[in-house]
Short mmCIF file of C-alpha atoms and ligand atoms in Angstrom, two decimals:
data_model
loop_
_atom_site.label_atom_id
_atom_site.label_comp_id
_atom_site.label_asym_id
_atom_site.label_seq_id
_atom_site.Cartn_x
_atom_site.Cartn_y
_atom_site.Cartn_z
CA UNK A 1 -22.74 -18.25 -8.04
CA UNK A 2 -19.47 -16.45 -8.34
CA UNK A 3 -16.58 -18.78 -7.52
CA UNK A 4 -13.76 -16.26 -7.58
CA UNK A 5 -11.60 -16.09 -4.43
CA UNK A 6 -12.60 -13.61 -1.73
CA UNK A 7 -9.66 -11.28 -2.32
CA UNK A 8 -10.48 -10.75 -6.00
CA UNK A 9 -13.47 -8.55 -5.14
CA UNK A 10 -12.54 -7.43 -1.63
CA UNK A 11 -12.18 -3.93 -0.29
CA UNK A 12 -9.11 -3.77 1.94
CA UNK A 13 -8.56 -1.13 4.58
CA UNK A 14 -4.91 -0.26 5.11
CA UNK A 15 -3.99 0.33 8.75
CA UNK A 16 -0.82 2.26 9.41
CA UNK A 17 -0.63 0.83 12.89
CA UNK A 18 1.36 3.67 14.49
CA UNK A 19 -1.39 6.12 13.57
CA UNK A 20 -4.67 4.24 13.75
CA UNK A 21 -5.60 3.98 17.43
CA UNK A 22 -3.54 4.04 20.61
CA UNK A 23 -4.77 1.58 23.23
CA UNK A 24 -2.07 1.92 25.89
CA UNK A 25 -1.76 5.69 25.93
CA UNK A 26 1.86 6.10 24.83
CA UNK A 27 1.05 8.21 21.79
CA UNK A 28 1.66 5.40 19.27
CA UNK A 29 -1.06 3.17 17.80
CA UNK A 30 -1.06 -0.51 18.71
CA UNK A 31 -2.92 -3.84 18.66
CA UNK A 32 -5.08 -2.90 21.66
CA UNK A 33 -6.20 0.24 19.83
CA UNK A 34 -6.96 -1.69 16.64
CA UNK A 35 -8.96 -4.29 18.54
CA UNK A 36 -11.02 -1.60 20.19
CA UNK A 37 -11.83 -0.05 16.81
CA UNK A 38 -12.71 -3.23 14.93
CA UNK A 39 -16.43 -2.58 15.36
CA UNK A 40 -15.94 0.66 13.51
CA UNK A 41 -14.38 -1.18 10.55
CA UNK A 42 -17.30 -3.63 10.59
CA UNK A 43 -19.65 -0.67 10.56
CA UNK A 44 -17.77 0.81 7.62
CA UNK A 45 -18.10 -2.51 5.81
CA UNK A 46 -14.58 -3.44 4.73
CA UNK A 47 -13.78 -7.05 3.83
CA UNK A 48 -10.16 -7.14 4.87
CA UNK A 49 -7.34 -5.25 6.55
CA UNK A 50 -3.70 -4.84 5.60
CA UNK A 51 -1.55 -3.88 8.61
CA UNK A 52 1.77 -2.12 8.06
CA UNK A 53 4.76 -3.74 9.84
CA UNK A 54 4.54 -4.26 13.60
CA UNK A 55 7.60 -6.50 14.10
CA UNK A 56 10.43 -5.68 16.52
CA UNK A 57 12.29 -2.81 14.89
CA UNK A 58 14.54 0.08 15.88
CA UNK A 59 12.16 2.22 13.81
CA UNK A 60 14.63 3.85 11.43
CA UNK A 61 11.91 3.54 8.76
CA UNK A 62 8.97 3.04 11.13
CA UNK A 63 8.87 -0.72 11.03
CA UNK A 64 10.21 -1.31 7.53
CA UNK A 65 13.52 -2.06 9.24
CA UNK A 66 12.75 -5.42 10.79
CA UNK A 67 14.99 -6.88 13.50
CA UNK A 68 12.90 -10.01 14.13
CA UNK A 69 10.45 -11.26 11.51
CA UNK A 70 8.55 -13.55 13.83
CA UNK A 71 7.69 -11.29 16.72
CA UNK A 72 5.71 -8.19 17.70
CA UNK A 73 7.41 -4.98 18.78
CA UNK A 74 6.50 -4.32 22.42
CA UNK A 75 5.48 -0.83 21.31
CA UNK A 76 2.51 -2.42 19.52
CA UNK A 77 1.74 -5.22 22.00
CA UNK A 78 2.58 -8.91 22.17
CA UNK A 79 2.24 -11.94 19.96
CA UNK A 80 -0.79 -12.81 22.03
CA UNK A 81 -2.34 -9.42 21.23
CA UNK A 82 -1.75 -10.12 17.56
CA UNK A 83 -3.42 -13.55 17.85
CA UNK A 84 -6.37 -11.95 19.62
CA UNK A 85 -6.63 -9.31 16.95
CA UNK A 86 -6.70 -11.95 14.20
CA UNK A 87 -9.36 -13.90 16.10
CA UNK A 88 -11.49 -10.78 16.70
CA UNK A 89 -11.25 -9.70 13.07
CA UNK A 90 -12.10 -13.19 11.83
CA UNK A 91 -15.09 -13.40 14.14
CA UNK A 92 -16.41 -10.31 12.36
CA UNK A 93 -15.77 -11.83 8.96
CA UNK A 94 -12.82 -9.53 8.30
CA UNK A 95 -9.64 -11.01 6.79
CA UNK A 96 -6.20 -9.72 7.76
CA UNK A 97 -3.03 -9.59 5.73
CA UNK A 98 0.38 -8.67 7.11
CA UNK A 99 3.28 -6.76 5.63
CA UNK A 100 6.31 -8.87 4.73
CA UNK A 101 9.59 -6.98 4.30
CA UNK A 102 11.98 -9.30 2.46
CA UNK A 103 14.20 -6.87 0.55
CA UNK A 104 16.19 -5.71 3.56
CA UNK A 105 16.48 -6.26 7.29
CA UNK A 106 17.20 -3.78 10.03
CA UNK A 107 20.87 -3.11 10.68
CA UNK A 108 20.03 -4.41 14.17
CA UNK A 109 18.97 -7.82 12.84
CA UNK A 110 21.22 -10.54 14.36
CA UNK A 111 22.38 -11.53 10.84
CA UNK A 112 23.64 -8.06 10.08
CA UNK A 113 25.34 -7.71 13.44
CA UNK A 114 27.16 -10.97 12.75
CA UNK A 115 27.99 -9.77 9.26
CA UNK A 116 29.64 -6.65 10.65
CA UNK A 117 31.45 -8.44 13.43
CA UNK A 118 33.57 -10.62 11.17
CA UNK A 119 34.29 -10.57 7.42
CA UNK A 120 34.32 -14.36 7.40
CA UNK A 121 31.07 -14.85 9.26
CA UNK A 122 28.66 -16.91 7.15
CA UNK A 123 25.93 -14.28 7.70
CA UNK A 124 28.02 -11.76 5.76
CA UNK A 125 26.93 -13.45 2.53
CA UNK A 126 23.28 -12.82 3.43
CA UNK A 127 23.93 -9.16 2.56
CA UNK A 128 25.65 -7.44 -0.34
CA UNK A 129 29.12 -6.31 0.68
CA UNK A 130 31.59 -5.14 -1.96
CA UNK A 131 34.99 -3.48 -2.11
CA UNK A 132 35.15 0.19 -3.09
CA UNK A 133 36.24 1.18 -6.57
CA UNK A 134 39.98 1.95 -6.83
CA UNK A 135 39.32 5.62 -6.02
CA UNK A 136 37.49 4.65 -2.85
CA UNK A 137 34.04 5.45 -4.20
CA UNK A 138 31.03 3.10 -3.87
CA UNK A 139 31.04 -0.06 -6.01
CA UNK A 140 28.52 1.32 -8.50
CA UNK A 141 26.29 4.31 -9.25
CA UNK A 142 23.08 3.06 -7.63
CA UNK A 143 21.08 5.57 -5.66
CA UNK A 144 18.98 5.02 -2.57
CA UNK A 145 15.24 5.62 -2.96
CA UNK A 146 15.59 7.82 0.11
CA UNK A 147 18.34 10.00 -1.41
CA UNK A 148 22.12 9.66 -1.64
CA UNK A 149 24.14 6.64 -2.72
CA UNK A 150 22.72 3.17 -2.18
CA UNK A 151 25.96 2.14 -0.46
CA UNK A 152 27.20 2.67 3.07
CA UNK A 153 30.86 2.29 3.95
CA UNK A 154 31.56 -0.07 6.84
CA UNK A 155 34.82 1.52 7.92
CA UNK A 156 36.28 -1.34 10.03
CA UNK A 157 36.19 -3.77 7.08
CA UNK A 158 36.75 -1.19 4.36
CA UNK A 159 33.80 -2.56 2.37
CA UNK A 160 30.53 -1.00 1.35
CA UNK A 161 27.15 -2.65 1.87
CA UNK A 162 24.12 -2.09 -0.31
CA UNK A 163 21.07 -0.26 1.06
CA UNK A 164 18.41 0.72 -1.44
CA UNK A 165 16.63 2.64 1.33
CA UNK A 166 18.16 3.92 4.59
CA UNK A 167 21.63 2.83 5.78
CA UNK A 168 19.79 1.12 8.64
CA UNK A 169 18.09 -1.11 6.03
CA UNK A 170 20.84 -3.29 4.50
CA UNK A 171 19.63 -5.21 1.43
CA UNK A 172 19.49 -8.98 1.66
CA UNK A 173 21.29 -11.22 -0.79
CA UNK A 174 18.54 -13.37 -2.27
CA UNK A 175 21.16 -15.51 -3.99
CA UNK A 176 21.90 -17.02 -0.57
CA UNK A 177 19.75 -20.13 0.05
CA UNK A 178 19.59 -19.60 3.82
CA UNK A 179 17.72 -16.36 3.22
CA UNK A 180 15.09 -18.37 1.35
CA UNK A 181 14.82 -20.94 4.12
CA UNK A 182 14.35 -18.35 6.80
CA UNK A 183 11.65 -16.42 4.93
CA UNK A 184 9.78 -19.64 4.28
CA UNK A 185 9.73 -20.14 8.03
CA UNK A 186 8.41 -16.61 8.45
CA UNK A 187 5.65 -17.14 5.90
CA UNK A 188 4.55 -20.33 7.62
CA UNK A 189 4.83 -18.79 11.06
CA UNK A 190 2.19 -16.15 10.27
CA UNK A 191 0.06 -18.34 8.01
CA UNK A 192 -0.09 -20.90 10.84
CA UNK A 193 -1.32 -18.14 13.16
CA UNK A 194 -4.17 -17.35 10.79
CA UNK A 195 -2.86 -14.51 8.63
CA UNK A 196 -4.87 -14.41 5.40
CA UNK A 197 -1.86 -13.46 3.35
CA UNK A 198 0.81 -10.83 2.87
CA UNK A 199 1.51 -7.56 1.23
CA UNK A 200 5.09 -7.91 0.01
CA UNK A 201 7.26 -4.84 0.40
CA UNK A 202 9.21 -3.71 -2.72
CA UNK A 203 8.41 -7.06 -4.29
CA UNK A 204 10.19 -6.21 -7.55
CA UNK A 205 13.53 -5.44 -5.88
CA UNK A 206 14.66 -8.59 -4.11
CA UNK A 207 17.11 -9.67 -6.78
CA UNK A 208 19.72 -7.27 -8.14
CA UNK A 209 21.82 -7.61 -11.24
CA UNK A 210 24.20 -10.46 -10.68
CA UNK A 211 27.32 -8.38 -11.31
CA UNK A 212 25.86 -5.12 -9.98
CA UNK A 213 26.29 -3.16 -13.20
CA UNK A 214 25.98 0.64 -13.15
CA UNK A 215 22.48 1.85 -13.86
CA UNK A 216 22.00 3.58 -17.21
CA UNK A 217 21.54 7.37 -17.07
CA UNK A 218 18.27 8.66 -15.60
CA UNK A 219 16.80 9.63 -18.95
CA UNK A 220 17.23 6.11 -20.26
CA UNK A 221 14.06 4.10 -20.78
CA UNK A 222 15.48 1.42 -18.46
CA UNK A 223 14.46 2.94 -15.17
CA UNK A 224 17.04 1.92 -12.53
CA UNK A 225 17.34 -1.16 -14.69
CA UNK A 226 19.82 -3.18 -12.69
CA UNK A 227 18.49 -2.65 -9.18
CA UNK A 228 15.02 -3.98 -9.85
CA UNK A 229 12.91 -6.46 -11.72
CA UNK A 230 15.42 -9.24 -12.27
CA UNK A 231 14.00 -12.44 -13.78
CA UNK A 232 15.12 -14.63 -10.84
CA UNK A 233 12.49 -13.10 -8.57
CA UNK A 234 9.68 -14.91 -10.35
CA UNK A 235 10.84 -18.34 -9.18
CA UNK A 236 10.73 -17.10 -5.63
CA UNK A 237 7.11 -16.03 -5.97
CA UNK A 238 6.14 -19.29 -7.60
CA UNK A 239 7.53 -20.98 -4.54
CA UNK A 240 5.80 -18.64 -2.08
CA UNK A 241 2.58 -19.09 -3.93
CA UNK A 242 2.86 -22.87 -3.42
CA UNK A 243 3.34 -22.28 0.28
CA UNK A 244 0.35 -19.94 0.51
CA UNK A 245 -1.78 -22.33 -1.52
CA UNK A 246 -0.93 -25.20 0.80
CA UNK A 247 -3.10 -23.47 3.42
CA UNK A 248 -6.90 -23.45 3.28
CA UNK A 249 -8.92 -20.31 2.61
CA UNK A 250 -7.31 -18.68 -0.43
CA UNK A 251 -4.41 -16.92 1.29
CA UNK A 252 -3.37 -13.96 -0.81
CA UNK A 253 -0.02 -12.48 -1.87
CA UNK A 254 -0.11 -8.82 -2.88
CA UNK A 255 3.03 -7.30 -4.33
CA UNK A 256 4.24 -3.76 -3.95
CA UNK A 257 5.57 -3.89 -7.50
CA UNK A 258 6.63 -0.32 -8.08
CA UNK A 259 7.18 -0.52 -11.83
CA UNK A 260 5.48 1.99 -14.03
CA UNK A 261 5.25 -0.29 -17.01
CA UNK A 262 1.95 -2.20 -16.63
CA UNK A 263 3.25 -5.10 -18.71
CA UNK A 264 6.20 -5.50 -16.37
CA UNK A 265 4.12 -5.42 -13.21
CA UNK A 266 1.57 -7.80 -14.72
CA UNK A 267 4.37 -10.37 -15.04
CA UNK A 268 4.31 -10.65 -11.22
CA UNK A 269 0.70 -11.79 -11.22
CA UNK A 270 1.08 -14.34 -13.99
CA UNK A 271 -0.46 -17.73 -13.14
CA UNK A 272 1.12 -19.30 -10.04
CA UNK A 273 2.94 -16.16 -8.92
CA UNK A 274 1.56 -13.35 -6.77
CA UNK A 275 -2.21 -12.92 -6.72
CA UNK A 276 -2.29 -9.14 -6.91
CA UNK A 277 0.04 -6.21 -7.56
CA UNK A 278 -0.94 -2.63 -6.72
CA UNK A 279 -1.53 -0.37 -9.66
CA UNK A 280 0.64 2.62 -8.78
CA UNK A 281 -0.24 4.65 -11.85
CA UNK A 282 -3.31 5.92 -10.00
CA UNK A 283 -1.33 7.39 -7.12
CA UNK A 284 0.36 9.81 -9.49
CA UNK A 285 -2.56 11.00 -11.62
CA UNK A 286 -3.79 14.55 -11.52
CA UNK A 287 -7.50 15.40 -11.74
CA UNK A 288 -7.74 14.76 -15.44
CA UNK A 289 -9.98 12.29 -17.26
CA UNK A 290 -7.40 11.29 -19.85
CA UNK A 291 -4.80 10.65 -17.16
CA UNK A 292 -7.23 8.52 -15.16
CA UNK A 293 -8.29 6.59 -18.22
CA UNK A 294 -4.70 5.85 -19.14
CA UNK A 295 -3.88 4.77 -15.56
CA UNK A 296 -6.80 2.33 -15.61
CA UNK A 297 -6.91 1.10 -19.20
CA UNK A 298 -3.26 0.16 -19.64
CA UNK A 299 -3.04 -1.96 -16.47
CA UNK A 300 -6.37 -3.62 -17.27
CA UNK A 301 -5.13 -4.60 -20.70
CA UNK A 302 -1.86 -5.97 -19.32
CA UNK A 303 -3.63 -7.87 -16.53
CA UNK A 304 -6.11 -9.34 -18.93
CA UNK A 305 -3.31 -10.93 -20.94
CA UNK A 306 -2.08 -12.87 -17.89
CA UNK A 307 -5.57 -13.61 -16.56
CA UNK A 308 -5.14 -11.52 -13.40
CA UNK A 309 -7.33 -8.84 -11.84
CA UNK A 310 -6.53 -5.35 -10.61
CA UNK A 311 -5.60 -3.94 -7.20
CA UNK A 312 -6.55 -0.27 -7.12
CA UNK A 313 -5.33 2.42 -4.75
CA UNK A 314 -5.46 6.20 -4.67
CA UNK A 315 -3.38 6.71 -1.54
CA UNK A 316 -1.13 4.85 0.88
CA UNK A 317 1.40 5.62 3.61
CA UNK A 318 4.06 6.64 1.06
CA UNK A 319 2.29 9.28 -1.04
CA UNK A 320 0.60 12.62 -0.57
CA UNK A 321 -3.06 12.13 0.35
CA UNK A 322 -5.20 12.30 -2.76
CA UNK A 323 -7.60 14.99 -1.50
CA UNK A 324 -4.53 17.24 -1.44
CA UNK A 325 -3.20 15.95 -4.76
CA UNK A 326 -6.57 16.79 -6.31
CA UNK A 327 -6.40 20.41 -5.15
CA UNK A 328 -6.95 20.27 -1.40
CA UNK A 329 -9.54 21.99 0.77
CA UNK A 330 -13.21 21.95 -0.27
CA UNK A 331 -12.46 21.38 -3.96
CA UNK A 332 -10.09 18.54 -3.14
CA UNK A 333 -12.69 17.00 -0.85
CA UNK A 334 -15.38 17.15 -3.52
CA UNK A 335 -13.01 15.45 -5.94
CA UNK A 336 -12.08 12.93 -3.25
CA UNK A 337 -15.77 12.02 -2.99
CA UNK A 338 -16.09 11.65 -6.75
CA UNK A 339 -12.88 9.61 -6.85
CA UNK A 340 -14.21 7.27 -4.16
CA UNK A 341 -17.11 6.19 -6.38
CA UNK A 342 -14.81 5.86 -9.34
CA UNK A 343 -12.37 3.70 -7.33
CA UNK A 344 -15.06 1.51 -5.80
CA UNK A 345 -16.61 0.72 -9.15
CA UNK A 346 -13.39 -0.55 -10.76
CA UNK A 347 -13.13 -4.27 -11.45
CA UNK A 348 -11.04 -6.17 -8.92
CA UNK A 349 -9.71 -5.39 -5.49
CA UNK A 350 -9.72 -1.96 -3.88
CA UNK A 351 -7.43 -0.70 -1.12
CA UNK A 352 -8.50 2.25 1.04
CA UNK A 353 -5.82 3.98 3.09
CA UNK A 354 -6.89 4.91 6.63
CA UNK A 355 -8.20 8.46 6.72
CA UNK A 356 -9.19 8.68 3.07
CA UNK A 357 -12.70 7.69 4.16
CA UNK A 358 -12.57 10.84 6.34
CA UNK A 359 -11.47 12.98 3.43
CA UNK A 360 -8.25 13.92 5.21
CA UNK A 361 -5.86 16.34 3.57
CA UNK A 362 -2.10 15.86 3.73
CA UNK A 363 -1.15 17.25 7.17
CA UNK A 364 1.40 20.00 7.50
CA UNK A 365 4.02 18.64 9.91
CA UNK A 366 6.52 21.21 11.22
CA UNK A 367 10.03 20.42 10.01
CA UNK A 368 11.39 20.00 13.54
CA UNK A 369 8.87 17.23 14.15
CA UNK A 370 9.34 15.32 10.92
CA UNK A 371 10.55 11.77 11.37
CA UNK A 372 10.69 10.23 7.93
CA UNK A 373 14.23 9.19 6.89
CA UNK A 374 13.45 10.70 3.47
CA UNK A 375 13.39 14.16 5.08
CA UNK A 376 16.60 13.52 6.94
CA UNK A 377 18.56 11.88 4.12
CA UNK A 378 17.74 14.62 1.63
CA UNK A 379 18.59 17.37 4.09
CA UNK A 380 14.97 18.51 4.00
CA UNK A 381 14.84 18.94 0.21
CA UNK A 382 12.14 16.29 0.14
CA UNK A 383 9.60 16.74 2.91
CA UNK A 384 8.97 13.03 3.19
CA UNK A 385 5.90 11.04 4.09
CA UNK A 386 4.99 12.19 7.60
CA UNK A 387 2.12 14.31 6.29
CA UNK A 388 0.08 11.27 5.27
CA UNK A 389 0.95 9.36 8.44
CA UNK A 390 -0.47 11.70 11.07
CA UNK A 391 -2.79 9.83 13.50
CA UNK A 392 -6.42 9.88 12.37
CA UNK A 393 -9.09 11.82 14.31
CA UNK A 394 -11.67 9.72 16.17
CA UNK A 395 -13.46 12.47 18.09
CA UNK A 396 -13.34 16.20 18.71
CA UNK A 397 -11.19 16.08 21.81
CA UNK A 398 -8.80 18.99 21.15
CA UNK A 399 -5.86 17.02 22.48
CA UNK A 400 -5.08 14.35 19.86
CA UNK A 401 -8.66 13.92 18.60
CA UNK A 402 -9.36 10.70 20.48
CA UNK A 403 -6.40 8.88 18.92
CA UNK A 404 -4.50 8.78 22.20
CA UNK A 405 -4.73 10.13 25.72
CA UNK A 406 -1.17 11.42 25.38
CA UNK A 407 0.78 13.45 22.85
CA UNK A 408 0.49 11.69 19.47
CA UNK A 409 3.82 10.70 17.88
CA UNK A 410 3.16 13.18 15.07
CA UNK A 411 1.31 16.40 15.94
CA UNK A 412 -2.41 16.61 15.13
CA UNK A 413 -3.21 19.52 12.81
CA UNK A 414 -5.64 22.27 13.84
CA UNK A 415 -9.18 21.88 12.67
CA UNK A 416 -9.28 18.12 12.34
CA UNK A 417 -12.06 17.84 14.95
CA UNK A 418 -14.71 18.45 12.32
CA UNK A 419 -13.31 15.54 10.29
CA UNK A 420 -13.40 13.12 13.21
CA UNK A 421 -15.12 9.76 12.89
CA UNK A 422 -17.64 10.56 15.66
CA UNK A 423 -18.68 13.80 13.92
CA UNK A 424 -18.92 12.33 10.44
CA UNK A 425 -20.90 9.30 11.63
CA UNK A 426 -23.68 11.67 12.69
CA UNK A 427 -23.72 13.49 9.37
CA UNK A 428 -25.52 11.53 6.63
CA UNK A 429 -23.83 13.71 4.01
CA UNK A 430 -20.26 13.14 5.21
CA UNK A 431 -17.62 11.46 3.09
CA UNK A 432 -17.39 8.74 5.75
CA UNK A 433 -21.05 7.88 5.19
CA UNK A 434 -20.51 8.06 1.44
CA UNK A 435 -17.77 5.42 1.70
CA UNK A 436 -19.99 3.29 3.93
CA UNK A 437 -22.96 3.49 1.56
CA UNK A 438 -20.74 2.82 -1.45
CA UNK A 439 -19.16 -0.22 0.22
CA UNK A 440 -22.59 -1.64 1.02
CA UNK A 441 -23.86 -0.96 -2.51
CA UNK A 442 -20.76 -2.54 -3.99
CA UNK A 443 -21.08 -5.61 -1.83
CA UNK A 444 -24.75 -5.99 -2.80
CA UNK A 445 -24.11 -5.65 -6.53
CA UNK A 446 -22.97 -8.59 -8.63
CA UNK A 447 -22.08 -6.17 -11.40
CA UNK A 448 -19.73 -4.21 -9.15
CA UNK A 449 -18.06 -7.17 -7.48
CA UNK A 450 -17.50 -9.35 -10.50
CA UNK A 451 -19.21 -7.88 -13.55
CA UNK A 452 -17.50 -7.50 -16.88
CA UNK A 453 -15.91 -4.08 -17.46
CA UNK A 454 -16.40 -1.94 -20.54
CA UNK A 455 -15.66 1.72 -21.27
CA UNK A 456 -18.67 3.71 -22.51
CA UNK A 457 -18.86 6.90 -24.56
CA UNK A 458 -19.10 10.01 -22.40
CA UNK A 459 -18.43 13.72 -23.03
CA UNK A 460 -14.79 14.71 -23.19
CA UNK A 461 -13.33 15.28 -19.71
CA UNK A 462 -15.60 12.63 -18.20
CA UNK A 463 -14.93 9.01 -17.45
CA UNK A 464 -17.55 6.32 -17.86
CA UNK A 465 -17.73 2.57 -17.87
CA UNK A 466 -20.21 -0.18 -17.30
CA UNK A 467 -20.02 -3.26 -15.16
CA UNK A 468 -22.27 -6.09 -16.11
CA UNK A 469 -23.28 -9.64 -15.21
CA UNK A 470 -26.17 -11.62 -16.65
CA UNK A 471 -28.59 -10.17 -14.14
CA UNK A 472 -27.08 -6.86 -13.09
CA UNK A 473 -25.81 -3.82 -14.96
CA UNK A 474 -24.31 -0.70 -13.49
CA UNK A 475 -22.85 2.42 -15.03
CA UNK A 476 -20.22 4.55 -13.30
CA UNK A 477 -19.62 8.07 -14.56
CA UNK A 478 -17.32 10.78 -13.24
CA UNK A 479 -17.24 14.39 -14.41
CA UNK A 480 -13.72 15.79 -14.11
CA UNK A 481 -14.50 18.98 -16.06
CA UNK A 482 -15.34 22.36 -14.57
CA UNK A 483 -18.85 22.37 -16.10
CA UNK A 484 -22.14 20.65 -15.51
CA UNK A 485 -22.60 17.76 -17.92
CA UNK A 486 -25.93 16.41 -19.12
CA UNK A 487 -25.42 12.82 -20.18
CA UNK A 488 -28.11 10.56 -21.67
CA UNK A 489 -28.64 7.82 -19.11
CA UNK A 490 -31.20 5.09 -18.87
CA UNK A 491 -31.72 3.87 -15.33
CA UNK A 492 -31.97 4.91 -11.72
CA UNK A 493 -29.46 6.82 -9.72
CA UNK A 494 -28.10 4.25 -7.29
CA UNK A 495 -25.54 6.50 -5.65
CA UNK A 496 -24.03 9.93 -6.23
CA UNK A 497 -20.96 11.56 -4.73
CA UNK A 498 -22.92 14.75 -3.97
CA UNK A 499 -26.52 15.88 -3.49
CA UNK A 500 -26.51 18.06 -6.62
CA UNK A 501 -26.36 15.02 -8.93
CA UNK A 502 -29.72 14.01 -10.43
CA UNK A 503 -31.40 12.08 -13.22
CA UNK A 504 -34.11 14.04 -15.10
CA UNK A 505 -35.97 12.94 -18.22
CA UNK A 506 -33.43 10.32 -19.19
CA UNK A 507 -30.50 12.67 -18.61
CA UNK A 508 -27.93 12.43 -15.88
CA UNK A 509 -27.12 15.91 -14.55
CA UNK A 510 -23.57 15.60 -13.34
CA UNK A 511 -22.09 18.83 -11.94
CA UNK A 512 -18.36 19.51 -11.91
CA UNK A 513 -16.23 17.06 -9.91
CA UNK A 514 -18.91 14.52 -9.17
CA UNK A 515 -19.64 10.85 -9.82
CA UNK A 516 -22.77 8.76 -10.19
CA UNK A 517 -23.62 5.10 -10.19
CA UNK A 518 -26.61 4.32 -12.39
CA UNK A 519 -28.42 1.02 -12.25
CA UNK A 520 -29.44 0.26 -15.79
C1 GLC B 1 8.02 0.36 0.72
C2 GLC B 1 7.18 0.88 1.86
C3 GLC B 1 7.82 2.11 2.40
C4 GLC B 1 9.21 1.76 2.91
C5 GLC B 1 10.03 1.09 1.81
C6 GLC B 1 11.25 0.45 2.38
O1 GLC B 1 8.04 1.22 -0.36
O2 GLC B 1 5.87 1.07 1.45
O3 GLC B 1 7.06 2.71 3.40
O4 GLC B 1 9.85 2.91 3.34
O5 GLC B 1 9.31 0.08 1.17
O6 GLC B 1 10.92 -0.68 3.12
#
């Protein structure tokens, strides 16, 4: 029997709620839409869901600007709809984690309104207000992740406030104890309602340098050193972990720890802190075996030292879809299929971003319809993240592909009908069916869910490892070269990313851009 907690071997499906399924016909996804599509997620075979923020929000950053942490934005439904969704998911054996956004609130949050109304209001200290430098410029050189300075001048008071993202997302001051108290309430509020845990937004950023020192120059090895990754944050997570652990059922805390040094991010999943932290190295790799190996091996080594396991992703709502990153079109799709088997054979937890199981490319959103604050704040220099957030196609209906009966909030690209769920379900060779088969095979294999991991020797340009328990042994190999590889292999082909993969006379024939799982 394997006693590890459910999340340590789970496959999560990330739902970007605005773009998953629209139940009330206003062009924006919602709880009713998600409930109606739960059977599909059961069919696909995921263990858990992470839902992006659905709390009341003016929507300056599509929900990552929260005005009320313990409610549901009417655009997505009601608290009752959320409860029903949790109950429906649980009745299908699917866990649900929510997105907690503790680094900043919306500028419409009552605290921030109070903070602006009066310099002496106690809520002012819940944010980071500072006087300008003598020349009137912002208090330090920090830059917003969305472009421009990380400070916004509040003219009436003459002070700047810190916003690491949009101006509508003022950063909280985690050195204020009332902020702690209120977030504890929020954690308990959702855990009491049955949430199975949280994904924690920009988990490494909550504390800033005490005296807000200037960041070192960009080429310095200390990347944005004083805005992120301050030691005080670890006490907070030890406390949150106690709260989560006081509930039954192994509630999980997953950090969006966007640090590129695996040792640094592993510190967040040390014993008694967060349970998981996404490995972001994989969302930046190109289609190159050495790059993949590096992005897997270094985190594994660092995690091993603290006794934690991995959380693997190829895509999410912030990055270009990986089929496009890997070349796009047919070639990108073939690589996306190979990457799926690679991803789903890694040790630990896997996160799939909605639409990757359909092999979706990054959508081309016309500039005049882009909504991401990144596009706006950089004056269009950066296109932003709308292209990975376009509503997913459910059927071939030319108007919105079954996502909504009205105009979707971001325009549906031409030609997505053939990628729709209903079409791919009928095609045994589709990427959707590949994901489904792989999820079932993974679930049925002890080696894949909790087997030991070991790299194996493979030809240069390929990636291979084995996963092994006492009774089960599986080998995963991916060919990232442009040639067919013949690799000695003892065992049966359990699953291949394409039909041209075969085992003949003890040799695995692995064509370009394909993966195989071999049961040894
Ligand atoms: C995280 C989210 C991203 C959001 C940002 C600010 O990086 O994933 O979508 O814009 O935090 O909350």
